[in-house]
Amino acid sequence: MAQKAKFASKIGLVAATVGSAIGLGNVWRFPAEVQANGGAAFLVVYVLCVLLLGIPVMLAEFSLGRSAGTDAVGAYRKFSPRSPWWLAGALPVLASYLILSFYMVVAGWTLEYFVQSLSGALYAGTADASGAVLDGVFRDRMREYICGSSGPLLNTYALILLNLGVLLFGVRKGIERLSNVLMPLLFVLLLVFCGVSMSLPGAADGLRFFFAPDFSKITPAVVISALGQAFFSLSLGMGILITYAAYYPKKTRLMRTAVTVSLLDMMAAILMGVVIFPAVTSFGLGDAELEGTALVFVTLPEVFARMPCTQLWSVLFFLLLLVAALTSTVSIAEVSVSFVQNRFRRSRRAACLIVLLPLFALSALSALSFGSLSGLKLCGLVFFDFLDTLATNIMLPVASILLCLFIGWRRPGVLRGELSNYAEADHRLQRPVAFVLRWIAPALILIVLVSGLL
Ligand code: PHE
């Protein structure tokens, strides 16, 4: 995004930001985290994290980006030249790169499920003579796929190449336009699936798991996971929103935009929970270790198999998910690409190659984590989960603390000016937001971070 184009319309700007936010984070990561962290208790903490911390931090990114008009590292440099603050912009670049490396792998699973839905292979031989779906058949299929070597690896490579193509040939605008049409459709599909899921036998237990909190389940580990999930899902702490906001017109109301984006993103995640958890209890899934990370890929085909026109729903859903994933991978890659381009003065083509080629090795480690490399454990986690935990639960929160301190203490004028769009009067929420950014957010994030690590 070299030229200073501005977003043409208000809808376009909200849609692009929502497009970056909604992705595998909502559809794949959120249900897996809810499952691993005790259900509704996690949901409550997650919602609080989005509202109390997510929105203010998003406002800080928007303000910094729009007033600096450049990428994350450049924005810190602009407001604090010749100081180590640029490191606060470099951390997100590193975090986003690690996230990109495993995000590609999950996007690869999505590609596999899309292709298998299209060919019908996913559903072939999954029912008995009477048409009843065989017990655990989709769990076995996912396990077979994910534990294999060639499948996950090839699909991950396909995704890297696809990204390379999009970034090199600049068809990015096209993809974004496509996603602006398809994302509303994703909401519609989710609503349909919610209806189907809730009518499954035993659905009430799943809804209870998702919505009736048992507060004794809230531990520091649950809180840090909820915080990490909130930031991951809102695309915070990676410099993405700083970069996007650089393209916002001056009259855009940042507060309204932040609230709209956050609520829509949260809604997508919660709808996904309503689709998944009734199905999980109804089919007795969710116990095996694999069903954490790959929960959605095990559960959804079970739901589709019980709907009329199974293949059609399945193809449509995995296609939409693939597009959602692609818009996210491209935007995450953009963080590193523009960094390499600006910092090392490379051409765009060289920067794309420098960023994406090492992923053939790094992503492979994640792709094989559940199969041939499952013995490779770091801090007790397979490589994939280790990277996810490190980047999401540690690096994103640290980057966000630095951002809050920077905007809250070092450059408070940026927030004041940007929130009120440089009108004479202060925005009425400017004081509470500034207060949160100065005291509450850094302190809370730090406490959560430290207690989660102990
Ligand atoms: N927020 C996206 C998701 O939920 C992931 C993402 C992170 C996209 C950072 C862009 C930047 O999947």
Short mmCIF file of C-alpha atoms and ligand atoms in Angstrom, two decimals:
data_model
loop_
_atom_site.label_atom_id
_atom_site.label_comp_id
_atom_site.label_asym_id
_atom_site.label_seq_id
_atom_site.Cartn_x
_atom_site.Cartn_y
_atom_site.Cartn_z
CA MET A 1 0.00 0.00 0.00
CA ALA A 2 2.46 2.57 -1.14
CA GLN A 3 0.14 5.19 -2.52
CA LYS A 4 -1.92 7.28 -0.17
CA ALA A 5 -5.28 6.17 -1.41
CA LYS A 6 -8.10 6.77 1.03
CA PHE A 7 -10.98 4.45 1.63
CA ALA A 8 -13.73 5.59 -0.67
CA SER A 9 -16.76 5.07 1.47
CA LYS A 10 -17.60 4.58 5.10
CA ILE A 11 -18.91 1.10 4.38
CA GLY A 12 -15.75 0.23 2.48
CA LEU A 13 -13.61 1.23 5.38
CA VAL A 14 -15.57 -0.60 8.03
CA ALA A 15 -15.83 -3.61 5.72
CA ALA A 16 -12.08 -3.74 5.11
CA THR A 17 -11.35 -3.56 8.81
CA VAL A 18 -14.00 -6.15 9.60
CA GLY A 19 -12.56 -8.25 6.76
CA SER A 20 -9.20 -8.24 8.46
CA ALA A 21 -10.74 -9.06 11.83
CA ILE A 22 -13.04 -11.89 10.77
CA GLY A 23 -11.11 -14.95 9.78
CA LEU A 24 -9.95 -18.26 11.12
CA GLY A 25 -9.65 -16.53 14.49
CA ASN A 26 -13.42 -16.49 14.83
CA VAL A 27 -14.31 -19.70 13.09
CA TRP A 28 -11.44 -22.00 14.01
CA ARG A 29 -9.57 -20.55 16.99
CA PHE A 30 -12.44 -19.24 19.10
CA PRO A 31 -14.38 -22.52 19.51
CA ALA A 32 -11.15 -24.41 20.17
CA GLU A 33 -10.22 -21.96 22.93
CA VAL A 34 -13.69 -22.11 24.47
CA GLN A 35 -13.46 -25.88 24.47
CA ALA A 36 -10.02 -25.90 26.06
CA ASN A 37 -10.83 -23.27 28.68
CA GLY A 38 -14.02 -24.48 30.27
CA GLY A 39 -16.82 -23.05 28.16
CA ALA A 40 -18.98 -20.15 29.29
CA ALA A 41 -16.50 -18.87 31.89
CA PHE A 42 -14.08 -18.25 29.03
CA LEU A 43 -16.81 -16.55 27.00
CA VAL A 44 -17.51 -14.08 29.83
CA VAL A 45 -13.84 -13.15 30.21
CA TYR A 46 -13.45 -12.90 26.44
CA VAL A 47 -16.40 -10.50 26.11
CA LEU A 48 -15.00 -8.35 28.94
CA CYS A 49 -11.58 -8.34 27.26
CA VAL A 50 -13.05 -7.16 23.97
CA LEU A 51 -15.14 -4.40 25.53
CA LEU A 52 -12.80 -3.11 28.21
CA LEU A 53 -9.41 -3.63 26.60
CA GLY A 54 -9.92 -4.46 22.95
CA ILE A 55 -11.85 -1.32 21.99
CA PRO A 56 -9.47 1.15 23.74
CA VAL A 57 -6.40 -0.58 22.29
CA MET A 58 -8.02 -0.54 18.86
CA LEU A 59 -8.62 3.19 19.27
CA ALA A 60 -4.96 3.65 20.16
CA GLU A 61 -3.93 1.83 16.97
CA PHE A 62 -6.39 3.81 14.86
CA SER A 63 -5.22 7.13 16.31
CA LEU A 64 -1.56 6.34 15.92
CA GLY A 65 -2.03 5.08 12.37
CA ARG A 66 -4.24 7.85 11.08
CA SER A 67 -2.19 10.66 12.50
CA ALA A 68 1.14 9.18 11.40
CA GLY A 69 -0.13 8.03 8.00
CA THR A 70 2.35 5.17 7.79
CA ASP A 71 3.13 1.61 8.95
CA ALA A 72 3.72 0.48 12.54
CA VAL A 73 7.48 0.95 12.79
CA GLY A 74 7.32 4.23 10.85
CA ALA A 75 4.55 5.55 13.10
CA TYR A 76 6.60 5.07 16.26
CA ARG A 77 9.63 6.58 14.57
CA LYS A 78 7.68 9.55 13.41
CA PHE A 79 6.46 10.46 16.88
CA SER A 80 9.60 9.39 18.70
CA PRO A 81 12.58 9.67 16.40
CA ARG A 82 15.98 8.49 17.60
CA SER A 83 14.55 6.55 20.51
CA PRO A 84 14.16 2.82 21.10
CA TRP A 85 10.39 3.14 20.71
CA TRP A 86 10.64 1.75 17.20
CA LEU A 87 11.17 -1.60 18.89
CA ALA A 88 7.52 -1.40 19.98
CA GLY A 89 6.72 -1.36 16.28
CA ALA A 90 9.15 -4.14 15.46
CA LEU A 91 7.71 -6.59 17.99
CA PRO A 92 4.37 -6.79 16.17
CA VAL A 93 6.20 -7.44 12.92
CA LEU A 94 7.85 -10.48 14.47
CA ALA A 95 4.65 -11.64 16.17
CA SER A 96 2.67 -11.33 12.97
CA TYR A 97 5.26 -13.35 11.11
CA LEU A 98 5.05 -16.22 13.58
CA ILE A 99 1.26 -16.06 13.43
CA LEU A 100 1.37 -16.07 9.65
CA SER A 101 3.45 -19.25 9.70
CA PHE A 102 0.84 -21.32 11.52
CA TYR A 103 -2.17 -19.47 10.10
CA MET A 104 -1.06 -20.78 6.69
CA VAL A 105 -1.32 -24.32 8.02
CA VAL A 106 -4.93 -23.92 9.17
CA ALA A 107 -5.75 -22.16 5.91
CA GLY A 108 -4.29 -25.29 4.30
CA TRP A 109 -6.70 -27.51 6.24
CA THR A 110 -9.49 -25.29 4.94
CA LEU A 111 -8.29 -25.80 1.38
CA GLU A 112 -8.26 -29.57 1.89
CA TYR A 113 -11.79 -29.53 3.27
CA PHE A 114 -12.98 -27.33 0.44
CA VAL A 115 -11.47 -29.63 -2.21
CA GLN A 116 -12.78 -32.75 -0.49
CA SER A 117 -16.26 -31.22 -0.21
CA LEU A 118 -16.19 -30.36 -3.88
CA SER A 119 -15.16 -33.84 -4.95
CA GLY A 120 -17.49 -35.42 -2.41
CA ALA A 121 -14.65 -37.46 -0.92
CA LEU A 122 -15.26 -36.01 2.53
CA TYR A 123 -18.70 -37.58 2.73
CA ALA A 124 -18.16 -40.76 0.73
CA GLY A 125 -18.67 -43.87 2.82
CA THR A 126 -19.57 -42.01 5.99
CA ALA A 127 -23.08 -43.37 6.36
CA ASP A 128 -24.39 -46.88 6.90
CA ALA A 129 -26.96 -48.59 4.70
CA SER A 130 -29.85 -46.79 6.37
CA GLY A 131 -28.22 -43.42 5.78
CA ALA A 132 -27.21 -42.81 9.41
CA VAL A 133 -23.84 -41.13 9.86
CA LEU A 134 -21.24 -43.54 11.26
CA ASP A 135 -19.97 -42.82 14.74
CA GLY A 136 -16.80 -40.73 14.88
CA VAL A 137 -16.15 -41.04 11.17
CA PHE A 138 -15.24 -37.39 10.66
CA ARG A 139 -12.98 -37.44 13.67
CA ASP A 140 -11.09 -40.35 12.12
CA ARG A 141 -10.88 -38.57 8.78
CA MET A 142 -9.44 -35.44 10.32
CA ARG A 143 -7.01 -37.44 12.37
CA GLU A 144 -5.87 -39.37 9.35
CA TYR A 145 -5.37 -36.15 7.41
CA ILE A 146 -3.71 -34.04 10.06
CA CYS A 147 -1.38 -36.82 11.22
CA GLY A 148 -0.27 -37.56 7.68
CA SER A 149 2.76 -35.86 6.20
CA SER A 150 2.10 -35.01 2.61
CA GLY A 151 -1.46 -33.66 2.88
CA PRO A 152 -0.95 -30.87 5.42
CA LEU A 153 2.41 -29.99 3.95
CA LEU A 154 1.21 -29.73 0.35
CA ASN A 155 -1.81 -27.67 1.28
CA THR A 156 0.30 -25.31 3.35
CA TYR A 157 2.64 -24.88 0.40
CA ALA A 158 -0.32 -24.25 -1.88
CA LEU A 159 -1.45 -21.49 0.43
CA ILE A 160 2.01 -19.90 0.53
CA LEU A 161 2.09 -19.90 -3.27
CA LEU A 162 -1.40 -18.46 -3.42
CA ASN A 163 -0.33 -15.64 -1.13
CA LEU A 164 2.76 -15.05 -3.17
CA GLY A 165 0.60 -14.78 -6.27
CA VAL A 166 -1.81 -12.35 -4.67
CA LEU A 167 0.94 -10.17 -3.23
CA LEU A 168 3.09 -10.17 -6.36
CA PHE A 169 0.40 -9.59 -8.90
CA GLY A 170 -1.45 -7.11 -6.79
CA VAL A 171 -4.86 -8.69 -7.22
CA ARG A 172 -5.32 -7.89 -3.59
CA LYS A 173 -7.95 -5.26 -4.24
CA GLY A 174 -10.00 -7.84 -6.12
CA ILE A 175 -9.83 -10.26 -3.25
CA GLU A 176 -10.87 -7.61 -0.82
CA ARG A 177 -13.82 -6.63 -2.93
CA LEU A 178 -14.76 -10.28 -3.16
CA SER A 179 -14.54 -10.67 0.57
CA ASN A 180 -16.75 -7.65 1.14
CA VAL A 181 -19.48 -9.45 -0.76
CA LEU A 182 -18.80 -12.86 0.75
CA MET A 183 -18.45 -11.89 4.40
CA PRO A 184 -22.11 -10.93 4.83
CA LEU A 185 -22.91 -14.28 3.24
CA LEU A 186 -20.79 -15.97 5.91
CA PHE A 187 -23.04 -14.41 8.55
CA VAL A 188 -26.12 -15.70 6.76
CA LEU A 189 -24.67 -19.21 6.56
CA LEU A 190 -23.75 -19.14 10.24
CA LEU A 191 -27.33 -18.20 11.10
CA VAL A 192 -28.66 -21.13 9.08
CA PHE A 193 -26.22 -23.53 10.76
CA CYS A 194 -27.16 -22.15 14.19
CA GLY A 195 -30.73 -23.19 13.50
CA VAL A 196 -29.72 -26.67 12.43
CA SER A 197 -27.34 -27.14 15.35
CA MET A 198 -29.85 -26.03 17.94
CA SER A 199 -32.36 -28.55 16.72
CA LEU A 200 -30.00 -31.49 17.24
CA PRO A 201 -30.85 -33.89 20.06
CA GLY A 202 -28.97 -32.90 23.22
CA ALA A 203 -28.34 -29.39 21.92
CA ALA A 204 -29.33 -27.86 25.26
CA ASP A 205 -26.26 -29.31 26.98
CA GLY A 206 -24.01 -27.66 24.44
CA LEU A 207 -25.73 -24.31 24.87
CA ARG A 208 -25.36 -24.64 28.62
CA PHE A 209 -21.65 -25.36 28.23
CA PHE A 210 -21.28 -22.25 26.08
CA PHE A 211 -23.57 -19.84 27.91
CA ALA A 212 -23.92 -20.88 31.59
CA PRO A 213 -20.69 -19.86 33.29
CA ASP A 214 -19.10 -21.73 36.15
CA PHE A 215 -17.00 -18.94 37.61
CA SER A 216 -14.81 -21.32 39.56
CA LYS A 217 -13.28 -22.24 36.20
CA ILE A 218 -11.70 -18.80 35.76
CA THR A 219 -7.97 -19.22 36.32
CA PRO A 220 -5.07 -16.96 35.27
CA ALA A 221 -4.48 -19.31 32.35
CA VAL A 222 -8.08 -18.89 31.20
CA VAL A 223 -7.83 -15.11 31.44
CA ILE A 224 -4.60 -14.93 29.46
CA SER A 225 -6.08 -17.18 26.77
CA ALA A 226 -9.20 -15.02 26.58
CA LEU A 227 -7.10 -11.88 26.27
CA GLY A 228 -4.90 -13.45 23.61
CA GLN A 229 -7.98 -14.62 21.71
CA ALA A 230 -9.61 -11.18 21.88
CA PHE A 231 -6.50 -9.48 20.50
CA PHE A 232 -5.87 -12.14 17.85
CA SER A 233 -9.45 -11.96 16.67
CA LEU A 234 -9.57 -8.16 16.54
CA SER A 235 -6.21 -8.15 14.65
CA LEU A 236 -4.72 -6.09 17.48
CA GLY A 237 -1.09 -5.79 18.43
CA MET A 238 0.19 -6.70 14.97
CA GLY A 239 0.39 -3.29 13.43
CA ILE A 240 -2.38 -4.13 10.97
CA LEU A 241 -4.84 -1.58 12.23
CA ILE A 242 -2.14 1.09 12.46
CA THR A 243 -1.46 0.49 8.78
CA TYR A 244 -5.14 0.41 7.84
CA ALA A 245 -5.98 3.57 9.76
CA ALA A 246 -3.30 5.42 7.82
CA TYR A 247 -5.77 5.20 4.92
CA TYR A 248 -8.82 6.38 6.85
CA PRO A 249 -10.23 9.76 5.81
CA LYS A 250 -9.85 12.48 8.42
CA LYS A 251 -13.56 12.72 9.04
CA THR A 252 -14.08 9.07 9.90
CA ARG A 253 -15.27 8.68 13.47
CA LEU A 254 -12.82 6.36 15.09
CA MET A 255 -14.92 5.53 18.13
CA ARG A 256 -17.89 4.46 16.08
CA THR A 257 -15.69 2.42 13.75
CA ALA A 258 -13.94 0.63 16.63
CA VAL A 259 -17.22 -0.26 18.31
CA THR A 260 -18.80 -1.51 15.07
CA VAL A 261 -15.81 -3.64 14.12
CA SER A 262 -15.46 -5.14 17.59
CA LEU A 263 -19.13 -5.98 17.94
CA LEU A 264 -19.36 -7.58 14.50
CA ASP A 265 -16.26 -9.64 15.17
CA MET A 266 -17.58 -10.76 18.53
CA MET A 267 -20.92 -11.61 16.98
CA ALA A 268 -19.27 -13.84 14.38
CA ALA A 269 -17.39 -15.69 17.13
CA ILE A 270 -20.48 -16.17 19.29
CA LEU A 271 -22.57 -17.39 16.34
CA MET A 272 -19.83 -19.90 15.63
CA GLY A 273 -20.03 -21.07 19.24
CA VAL A 274 -23.78 -21.57 18.87
CA VAL A 275 -23.12 -23.70 15.78
CA ILE A 276 -20.37 -25.80 17.32
CA PHE A 277 -21.23 -26.57 20.93
CA PRO A 278 -24.69 -28.08 20.51
CA ALA A 279 -23.11 -30.31 17.85
CA VAL A 280 -20.17 -31.21 20.09
CA THR A 281 -22.40 -32.45 22.90
CA SER A 282 -24.90 -34.01 20.57
CA PHE A 283 -22.22 -36.10 18.82
CA GLY A 284 -20.14 -36.70 21.95
CA LEU A 285 -17.07 -34.98 20.55
CA GLY A 286 -14.46 -32.76 22.15
CA ASP A 287 -12.65 -35.17 24.43
CA ALA A 288 -9.68 -36.22 22.36
CA GLU A 289 -6.67 -33.90 22.26
CA LEU A 290 -6.93 -33.44 18.52
CA GLU A 291 -10.48 -32.20 18.85
CA GLY A 292 -9.14 -29.12 20.58
CA THR A 293 -7.12 -27.68 17.75
CA ALA A 294 -9.10 -29.28 14.96
CA LEU A 295 -12.49 -29.04 16.68
CA VAL A 296 -14.27 -27.18 13.93
CA PHE A 297 -13.03 -29.50 11.21
CA VAL A 298 -14.29 -32.51 13.12
CA THR A 299 -17.64 -31.04 14.13
CA LEU A 300 -18.92 -29.14 11.11
CA PRO A 301 -18.97 -32.04 8.64
CA GLU A 302 -21.05 -33.92 11.22
CA VAL A 303 -23.59 -31.09 11.07
CA PHE A 304 -23.52 -30.83 7.27
CA ALA A 305 -23.98 -34.58 6.92
CA ARG A 306 -27.31 -34.26 8.69
CA MET A 307 -28.56 -31.43 6.48
CA PRO A 308 -30.22 -31.86 3.11
CA CYS A 309 -27.85 -30.92 0.25
CA THR A 310 -24.83 -31.78 2.43
CA GLN A 311 -22.27 -31.18 -0.27
CA LEU A 312 -23.62 -27.80 -1.25
CA TRP A 313 -23.45 -26.39 2.29
CA SER A 314 -20.06 -27.89 2.83
CA VAL A 315 -18.58 -26.49 -0.39
CA LEU A 316 -20.08 -23.07 0.26
CA PHE A 317 -18.88 -22.87 3.83
CA PHE A 318 -15.31 -24.01 3.26
CA LEU A 319 -15.04 -21.74 0.23
CA LEU A 320 -16.10 -18.75 2.29
CA LEU A 321 -13.72 -19.76 5.03
CA LEU A 322 -10.92 -20.06 2.53
CA VAL A 323 -11.57 -16.56 1.22
CA ALA A 324 -11.76 -15.22 4.78
CA ALA A 325 -8.47 -16.93 5.56
CA LEU A 326 -6.85 -15.62 2.41
CA THR A 327 -7.77 -12.01 3.11
CA SER A 328 -6.29 -12.46 6.57
CA THR A 329 -3.04 -14.14 5.47
CA VAL A 330 -2.50 -11.48 2.83
CA SER A 331 -3.03 -8.70 5.33
CA ILE A 332 -0.76 -10.31 7.93
CA ALA A 333 1.93 -10.84 5.29
CA GLU A 334 1.57 -7.20 4.28
CA VAL A 335 2.95 -6.18 7.70
CA SER A 336 6.25 -7.91 7.00
CA VAL A 337 6.33 -7.09 3.31
CA SER A 338 5.94 -3.37 3.85
CA PHE A 339 8.46 -3.52 6.69
CA VAL A 340 11.11 -5.20 4.51
CA GLN A 341 10.29 -2.87 1.65
CA ASN A 342 10.70 0.30 3.71
CA ARG A 343 13.45 -0.72 6.07
CA PHE A 344 15.75 -2.54 3.70
CA ARG A 345 14.76 -0.57 0.62
CA ARG A 346 13.83 -3.61 -1.42
CA SER A 347 11.50 -3.75 -4.37
CA ARG A 348 8.07 -5.09 -3.66
CA ARG A 349 8.82 -8.29 -5.54
CA ALA A 350 12.00 -8.93 -3.55
CA ALA A 351 10.23 -8.11 -0.29
CA CYS A 352 7.45 -10.61 -1.05
CA LEU A 353 9.98 -13.33 -1.73
CA ILE A 354 12.07 -12.49 1.34
CA VAL A 355 8.97 -12.72 3.51
CA LEU A 356 7.25 -15.73 2.02
CA LEU A 357 10.04 -18.11 1.00
CA PRO A 358 11.30 -18.85 4.55
CA LEU A 359 7.74 -19.92 5.36
CA PHE A 360 8.30 -23.06 3.30
CA ALA A 361 10.53 -24.18 6.17
CA LEU A 362 8.91 -22.48 9.16
CA SER A 363 5.32 -23.37 8.29
CA ALA A 364 6.37 -26.93 7.52
CA LEU A 365 7.31 -27.36 11.18
CA SER A 366 3.79 -26.39 12.15
CA ALA A 367 2.18 -28.41 9.39
CA LEU A 368 3.91 -31.58 10.56
CA SER A 369 3.35 -30.91 14.27
CA PHE A 370 0.56 -33.41 14.62
CA GLY A 371 2.17 -36.07 12.48
CA SER A 372 5.81 -36.89 11.98
CA LEU A 373 7.00 -34.06 14.23
CA SER A 374 4.56 -34.73 17.06
CA GLY A 375 7.50 -35.83 19.20
CA LEU A 376 9.08 -32.38 18.92
CA LYS A 377 7.86 -30.54 22.00
CA LEU A 378 8.75 -27.08 23.30
CA CYS A 379 7.56 -26.25 26.81
CA GLY A 380 5.39 -29.35 26.60
CA LEU A 381 3.62 -28.18 23.44
CA VAL A 382 3.90 -29.38 19.87
CA PHE A 383 5.55 -26.80 17.61
CA PHE A 384 2.26 -25.47 16.21
CA ASP A 385 0.74 -24.88 19.65
CA PHE A 386 4.01 -23.48 20.96
CA LEU A 387 4.17 -20.81 18.26
CA ASP A 388 0.49 -19.99 18.69
CA THR A 389 0.87 -19.61 22.45
CA LEU A 390 4.08 -17.62 22.24
CA ALA A 391 2.85 -15.18 19.61
CA THR A 392 -0.77 -14.84 20.69
CA ASN A 393 -0.63 -15.08 24.46
CA ILE A 394 2.70 -13.36 25.03
CA MET A 395 3.91 -11.23 22.15
CA LEU A 396 0.56 -9.61 21.24
CA PRO A 397 -0.17 -8.54 24.83
CA VAL A 398 3.36 -7.14 25.27
CA ALA A 399 3.08 -5.19 22.02
CA SER A 400 -0.27 -3.84 23.17
CA ILE A 401 1.08 -2.73 26.56
CA LEU A 402 3.78 -0.76 24.77
CA LEU A 403 1.23 0.80 22.46
CA CYS A 404 -0.98 1.87 25.39
CA LEU A 405 1.96 3.42 27.21
CA PHE A 406 3.09 5.21 24.08
CA ILE A 407 -0.30 6.72 23.29
CA GLY A 408 -1.36 7.16 26.92
CA TRP A 409 1.76 8.83 28.26
CA ARG A 410 4.10 9.87 25.53
CA ARG A 411 1.71 11.14 22.89
CA PRO A 412 -1.66 11.77 24.57
CA GLY A 413 -2.34 14.59 22.14
CA VAL A 414 -2.63 12.09 19.30
CA LEU A 415 -5.57 10.34 20.91
CA ARG A 416 -7.25 13.59 21.91
CA GLY A 417 -6.98 15.04 18.43
CA GLU A 418 -7.91 11.91 16.55
CA LEU A 419 -10.92 10.97 18.67
CA SER A 420 -12.46 14.39 18.30
CA ASN A 421 -11.36 14.68 14.67
CA TYR A 422 -9.48 17.83 15.67
CA ALA A 423 -12.63 19.69 16.63
CA GLU A 424 -12.39 22.34 19.30
CA ALA A 425 -14.33 20.31 21.85
CA ASP A 426 -13.07 17.06 23.35
CA HIS A 427 -14.81 13.85 22.41
CA ARG A 428 -16.93 12.94 25.40
CA LEU A 429 -15.35 9.52 25.70
CA GLN A 430 -11.85 10.82 25.27
CA ARG A 431 -11.12 11.03 29.01
CA PRO A 432 -12.29 7.53 29.91
CA VAL A 433 -10.42 6.06 26.93
CA ALA A 434 -7.25 7.94 27.82
CA PHE A 435 -7.59 6.79 31.41
CA VAL A 436 -7.93 3.17 30.33
CA LEU A 437 -4.92 3.46 28.03
CA ARG A 438 -2.76 5.05 30.72
CA TRP A 439 -3.59 2.96 33.73
CA ILE A 440 -6.11 0.19 33.32
CA ALA A 441 -5.08 -1.52 30.10
CA PRO A 442 -1.30 -1.70 30.70
CA ALA A 443 -1.76 -2.77 34.32
CA LEU A 444 -4.40 -5.38 33.58
CA ILE A 445 -2.60 -6.81 30.59
CA LEU A 446 0.62 -6.98 32.60
CA ILE A 447 -1.04 -8.71 35.55
CA VAL A 448 -2.72 -11.20 33.27
CA LEU A 449 0.50 -11.83 31.40
CA VAL A 450 2.65 -12.35 34.49
CA SER A 451 0.15 -14.49 36.37
CA GLY A 452 -0.45 -16.58 33.29
CA LEU A 453 3.26 -17.24 32.96
CA LEU A 454 3.89 -18.16 36.61
N1 PHE B 1 -8.10 -11.31 13.10
C1 PHE B 1 -7.89 -12.33 12.13
C2 PHE B 1 -8.69 -13.55 12.50
O1 PHE B 1 -9.46 -13.53 13.42
C3 PHE B 1 -6.46 -12.71 12.02
C4 PHE B 1 -5.62 -11.54 11.68
C5 PHE B 1 -4.72 -11.09 12.57
C6 PHE B 1 -5.76 -10.90 10.48
C7 PHE B 1 -3.95 -9.98 12.27
C8 PHE B 1 -5.00 -9.83 10.18
C9 PHE B 1 -4.11 -9.35 11.09
O2 PHE B 1 -8.56 -14.56 11.89
#
